[in-house]
mmCIF file of C-alpha atoms in Angstrom:
data_model
loop_
_atom_site.group_PDB
_atom_site.id
_atom_site.type_symbol
_atom_site.label_atom_id
_atom_site.label_comp_id
_atom_site.label_asym_id
_atom_site.label_seq_id
_atom_site.Cartn_x
_atom_site.Cartn_y
_atom_site.Cartn_z
ATOM 1 C CA UNK F 9 -13.499 0.177 -5.454
ATOM 2 C CA UNK F 10 -11.488 -3.019 -5.529
ATOM 3 C CA UNK F 11 -11.203 -5.189 -2.438
ATOM 4 C CA UNK F 12 -8.013 -6.649 -1.017
ATOM 5 C CA UNK F 13 -9.238 -9.982 -2.402
ATOM 6 C CA UNK F 14 -9.240 -8.572 -5.950
ATOM 7 C CA UNK F 15 -5.643 -7.440 -5.498
ATOM 8 C CA UNK F 16 -4.577 -10.667 -3.769
ATOM 9 C CA UNK F 17 -6.131 -12.694 -6.613
ATOM 10 C CA UNK F 18 -3.940 -10.867 -9.108
ATOM 11 C CA UNK F 19 -0.795 -11.729 -7.169
ATOM 12 C CA UNK F 20 -1.865 -15.356 -6.799
ATOM 13 C CA UNK F 21 -2.485 -15.487 -10.553
ATOM 14 C CA UNK F 22 0.986 -14.054 -11.294
ATOM 15 C CA UNK F 23 2.515 -16.631 -8.942
ATOM 16 C CA UNK F 24 0.946 -19.487 -10.867
ATOM 17 C CA UNK F 25 -1.833 -20.385 -8.442
ATOM 18 C CA UNK F 26 -0.561 -19.922 -4.905
ATOM 19 C CA UNK F 27 1.529 -17.545 -2.790
ATOM 20 C CA UNK F 28 2.925 -17.808 0.714
ATOM 21 C CA UNK F 29 0.564 -15.959 3.052
ATOM 22 C CA UNK F 30 3.266 -13.724 4.568
ATOM 23 C CA UNK F 31 4.488 -12.706 1.111
ATOM 24 C CA UNK F 32 0.956 -12.044 -0.146
ATOM 25 C CA UNK F 33 0.300 -9.685 2.760
ATOM 26 C CA UNK F 34 3.424 -7.664 1.930
ATOM 27 C CA UNK F 35 2.614 -7.591 -1.786
ATOM 28 C CA UNK F 36 -0.831 -6.172 -0.957
ATOM 29 C CA UNK F 37 0.774 -3.623 1.386
ATOM 30 C CA UNK F 38 3.167 -2.407 -1.293
ATOM 31 C CA UNK F 39 0.463 -2.368 -3.971
ATOM 32 C CA UNK F 40 -1.658 -0.213 -1.664
ATOM 33 C CA UNK F 41 1.317 2.005 -0.865
ATOM 34 C CA UNK F 42 2.567 2.627 -4.368
ATOM 35 C CA UNK F 43 -0.953 3.189 -5.669
ATOM 36 C CA UNK F 44 -1.360 5.793 -2.904
ATOM 37 C CA UNK F 45 1.980 7.329 -3.902
ATOM 38 C CA UNK F 46 0.693 7.813 -7.440
ATOM 39 C CA UNK F 47 -2.888 8.831 -6.744
ATOM 40 C CA UNK F 48 -3.285 9.964 -3.130
ATOM 41 C CA UNK F 49 -6.155 7.466 -2.894
ATOM 42 C CA UNK F 50 -6.664 4.041 -1.265
ATOM 43 C CA UNK F 51 -6.434 1.008 -3.544
ATOM 44 C CA UNK F 52 -8.919 -0.929 -1.413
ATOM 45 C CA UNK F 53 -10.931 -0.226 1.716
ATOM 46 C CA UNK F 54 -9.886 -2.968 4.148
ATOM 47 C CA UNK F 55 -8.021 -2.227 7.390
ATOM 48 C CA UNK F 56 -4.246 -2.607 7.848
ATOM 49 C CA UNK F 57 -2.552 -3.608 11.095
ATOM 50 C CA UNK F 58 1.062 -3.600 12.202
ATOM 51 C CA UNK F 59 1.910 -7.114 13.352
ATOM 52 C CA UNK F 60 5.078 -9.029 14.202
ATOM 53 C CA UNK F 61 5.873 -9.926 10.589
ATOM 54 C CA UNK F 62 5.007 -6.496 9.178
ATOM 55 C CA UNK F 63 1.845 -4.888 7.822
ATOM 56 C CA UNK F 64 -1.202 -7.092 7.275
ATOM 57 C CA UNK F 65 -4.737 -6.589 6.018
ATOM 58 C CA UNK F 66 -7.163 -7.900 8.652
ATOM 59 C CA UNK F 67 -9.714 -9.489 6.318
ATOM 60 C CA UNK F 68 -6.997 -11.174 4.274
ATOM 61 C CA UNK F 69 -5.409 -12.478 7.481
ATOM 62 C CA UNK F 70 -8.763 -13.963 8.474
ATOM 63 C CA UNK F 71 -8.997 -15.602 5.053
ATOM 64 C CA UNK F 72 -5.693 -17.422 5.387
ATOM 65 C CA UNK F 73 -5.542 -17.918 9.166
ATOM 66 C CA UNK F 74 -3.447 -20.979 10.034
ATOM 67 C CA UNK F 75 -2.520 -21.513 6.359
ATOM 68 C CA UNK F 76 0.992 -20.928 5.086
ATOM 69 C CA UNK F 77 -0.132 -20.622 1.471
ATOM 70 C CA UNK F 78 -3.019 -18.789 -0.204
ATOM 71 C CA UNK F 79 -4.610 -19.998 -3.433
ATOM 72 C CA UNK F 80 -7.474 -18.809 -5.634
ATOM 73 C CA UNK F 81 -9.954 -21.187 -4.024
ATOM 74 C CA UNK F 82 -9.387 -19.568 -0.602
ATOM 75 C CA UNK F 83 -9.948 -16.142 -2.115
ATOM 76 C CA UNK F 84 -13.113 -17.199 -3.970
ATOM 77 C CA UNK F 85 -14.599 -18.252 -0.636
ATOM 78 C CA UNK F 86 -13.944 -14.738 0.655
ATOM 79 C CA UNK F 87 -15.851 -13.063 -2.172
ATOM 80 C CA UNK F 88 -18.853 -15.126 -1.130
ATOM 81 C CA UNK F 89 -18.313 -14.673 2.609
ATOM 82 C CA UNK F 90 -18.067 -10.879 2.279
ATOM 83 C CA UNK F 91 -20.921 -10.838 -0.263
ATOM 84 C CA UNK F 92 -18.832 -8.947 -2.766
ATOM 85 C CA UNK F 93 -18.335 -9.291 -6.497
ATOM 86 C CA UNK F 94 -14.957 -9.399 -8.179
ATOM 87 C CA UNK F 95 -14.065 -6.009 -9.549
ATOM 88 C CA UNK F 96 -12.459 -5.652 -12.928
ATOM 89 C CA UNK F 97 -9.227 -3.779 -12.340
ATOM 90 C CA UNK F 98 -8.208 -0.869 -14.499
ATOM 91 C CA UNK F 99 -5.126 -1.048 -16.678
ATOM 92 C CA UNK F 100 -3.558 1.526 -14.345
ATOM 93 C CA UNK F 101 -4.029 -0.706 -11.292
ATOM 94 C CA UNK F 102 -2.717 -3.684 -13.278
ATOM 95 C CA UNK F 103 0.446 -1.694 -14.056
ATOM 96 C CA UNK F 104 0.923 -0.923 -10.356
ATOM 97 C CA UNK F 105 0.452 -4.604 -9.492
ATOM 98 C CA UNK F 106 2.926 -5.633 -12.216
ATOM 99 C CA UNK F 107 5.541 -3.197 -10.920
ATOM 100 C CA UNK F 108 5.060 -4.369 -7.327
ATOM 101 C CA UNK F 109 5.277 -7.998 -8.476
ATOM 102 C CA UNK F 110 8.464 -7.322 -10.478
ATOM 103 C CA UNK F 111 10.102 -5.646 -7.480
ATOM 104 C CA UNK F 112 9.107 -7.775 -4.512
ATOM 105 C CA UNK F 113 8.060 -11.240 -5.696
ATOM 106 C CA UNK F 114 11.629 -12.556 -5.916
ATOM 107 C CA UNK F 115 12.208 -11.957 -2.202
ATOM 108 C CA UNK F 116 11.600 -14.824 0.197
ATOM 109 C CA UNK F 117 8.509 -14.308 2.360
ATOM 110 C CA UNK F 118 10.320 -13.525 5.611
ATOM 111 C CA UNK F 119 12.984 -11.455 3.840
ATOM 112 C CA UNK F 120 10.108 -9.375 2.493
ATOM 113 C CA UNK F 121 8.628 -9.197 5.999
ATOM 114 C CA UNK F 122 11.958 -7.872 7.294
ATOM 115 C CA UNK F 123 12.050 -5.406 4.395
ATOM 116 C CA UNK F 124 8.634 -4.079 5.439
ATOM 117 C CA UNK F 125 10.012 -3.553 8.971
ATOM 118 C CA UNK F 126 12.158 -0.755 7.527
ATOM 119 C CA UNK F 127 9.038 1.240 6.674
ATOM 120 C CA UNK F 128 8.622 4.035 9.225
ATOM 121 C CA UNK F 129 4.828 3.741 9.011
ATOM 122 C CA UNK F 130 5.030 0.149 10.285
ATOM 123 C CA UNK F 131 7.680 0.981 12.929
ATOM 124 C CA UNK F 132 5.640 3.887 14.320
ATOM 125 C CA UNK F 133 2.471 1.801 14.588
ATOM 126 C CA UNK F 134 4.264 -1.239 16.016
ATOM 127 C CA UNK F 135 6.174 0.823 18.594
ATOM 128 C CA UNK F 136 3.021 2.630 19.732
ATOM 129 C CA UNK F 137 0.817 -0.447 20.158
ATOM 130 C CA UNK F 138 -0.669 -0.981 23.616
ATOM 131 C CA UNK F 139 1.507 -3.033 25.944
ATOM 132 C CA UNK F 140 0.943 -6.742 25.433
ATOM 133 C CA UNK F 141 -0.944 -6.221 22.173
ATOM 134 C CA UNK F 142 -0.030 -8.329 19.144
ATOM 135 C CA UNK F 143 -1.147 -5.682 16.663
ATOM 136 C CA UNK F 144 -1.708 -1.979 16.137
ATOM 137 C CA UNK F 145 -3.952 -0.080 13.751
ATOM 138 C CA UNK F 146 -2.400 1.393 10.645
ATOM 139 C CA UNK F 147 -5.019 3.903 9.448
ATOM 140 C CA UNK F 148 -5.320 4.281 5.703
ATOM 141 C CA UNK F 149 -4.851 8.039 5.906
ATOM 142 C CA UNK F 150 -1.526 7.522 7.648
ATOM 143 C CA UNK F 151 -0.436 4.970 5.040
ATOM 144 C CA UNK F 152 -1.420 7.278 2.187
ATOM 145 C CA UNK F 153 0.415 10.256 3.705
ATOM 146 C CA UNK F 154 3.500 8.111 4.278
ATOM 147 C CA UNK F 155 3.620 6.774 0.720
ATOM 148 C CA UNK F 156 2.908 10.179 -0.800
ATOM 149 C CA UNK F 157 6.210 11.287 0.734
ATOM 150 C CA UNK F 158 8.152 8.057 0.210
ATOM 151 C CA UNK F 159 10.299 7.858 -2.880
ATOM 152 C CA UNK F 160 11.245 4.506 -4.409
ATOM 153 C CA UNK F 161 14.675 3.181 -3.494
ATOM 154 C CA UNK F 162 17.115 2.299 -6.250
ATOM 155 C CA UNK F 163 15.681 -0.602 -8.257
ATOM 156 C CA UNK F 164 12.306 -0.434 -6.516
ATOM 157 C CA UNK F 165 9.059 -0.293 -8.542
ATOM 158 C CA UNK F 166 10.825 0.854 -11.694
ATOM 159 C CA UNK F 167 7.835 0.397 -13.977
ATOM 160 C CA UNK F 168 5.123 2.309 -12.146
ATOM 161 C CA UNK F 169 2.682 4.159 -14.392
ATOM 162 C CA UNK F 170 2.774 7.973 -14.392
ATOM 163 C CA UNK F 171 1.522 9.650 -11.238
ATOM 164 C CA UNK F 172 -2.032 10.962 -11.302
ATOM 165 C CA UNK F 173 -1.161 13.866 -9.025
ATOM 166 C CA UNK F 174 1.679 16.308 -8.627
ATOM 167 C CA UNK F 175 3.062 17.179 -5.233
ATOM 168 C CA UNK F 176 4.643 20.595 -4.828
ATOM 169 C CA UNK F 177 7.573 20.738 -2.450
ATOM 170 C CA UNK F 178 7.304 23.306 0.313
ATOM 171 C CA UNK F 179 10.385 25.158 -0.993
ATOM 172 C CA UNK F 180 8.798 25.611 -4.425
ATOM 173 C CA UNK F 181 5.613 27.014 -2.885
ATOM 174 C CA UNK F 182 7.565 29.390 -0.677
ATOM 175 C CA UNK F 183 9.620 30.604 -3.637
ATOM 176 C CA UNK F 184 6.480 31.183 -5.732
ATOM 177 C CA UNK F 185 4.890 33.052 -2.851
ATOM 178 C CA UNK F 186 7.993 35.171 -2.392
ATOM 179 C CA UNK F 187 8.262 36.063 -6.093
ATOM 180 C CA UNK F 188 4.773 37.536 -6.402
ATOM 181 C CA UNK F 189 1.760 38.127 -4.214
ATOM 182 C CA UNK F 190 -0.485 37.079 -7.108
ATOM 183 C CA UNK F 191 0.341 33.467 -6.162
ATOM 184 C CA UNK F 192 -0.805 33.790 -2.523
ATOM 185 C CA UNK F 193 -4.449 32.642 -2.952
ATOM 186 C CA UNK F 194 -3.404 29.627 -4.998
ATOM 187 C CA UNK F 195 -0.706 28.644 -2.506
ATOM 188 C CA UNK F 196 -3.098 28.999 0.433
ATOM 189 C CA UNK F 197 -5.520 26.575 -1.216
ATOM 190 C CA UNK F 198 -2.700 24.061 -1.698
ATOM 191 C CA UNK F 199 -1.582 24.444 1.934
ATOM 192 C CA UNK F 200 -5.125 23.891 3.212
ATOM 193 C CA UNK F 201 -5.502 20.741 1.107
ATOM 194 C CA UNK F 202 -2.132 19.439 2.288
ATOM 195 C CA UNK F 203 -2.977 19.981 5.958
ATOM 196 C CA UNK F 204 -6.423 18.339 5.645
#
């Protein structure tokens, strides 16, 4: 599995060598989210948090702490610090990254942070954080569930690759179940997987 540093490196490369730290965090958030939307799987394993300026990945935040800009050199240090090797990304992941870059990279860093504040998954985590806390956990399962349901807004991530899973709407399942009892076992399996 890729790490957040693999994904961040791709965005830094597309930016020509450096990216504002706030913007990079949001690009990684949306790459994770839209990959989850297409696959139902995490893009990388690192932990997200809801913070004042939107979602952040903890390890990436540690990498750029007190720096306004992230470059490849900072990320290379992290591969060594975390004792991890760069992962070669699949063409599919590259397409997701390209689509995220095309959609969000033109936004100013703090405009993009404000944009991420409209995501219910961030709002819910931020609003439920312990009193006085500067962050709240955003579990990957919650992020994946949120993005599986979230549809792109007009003009958002227009060039995503084809989804690797198909989600059946509840109404379609209920109609199939109503039409014939032969569908019941199949529909029950789908419901169990959806509730897991």
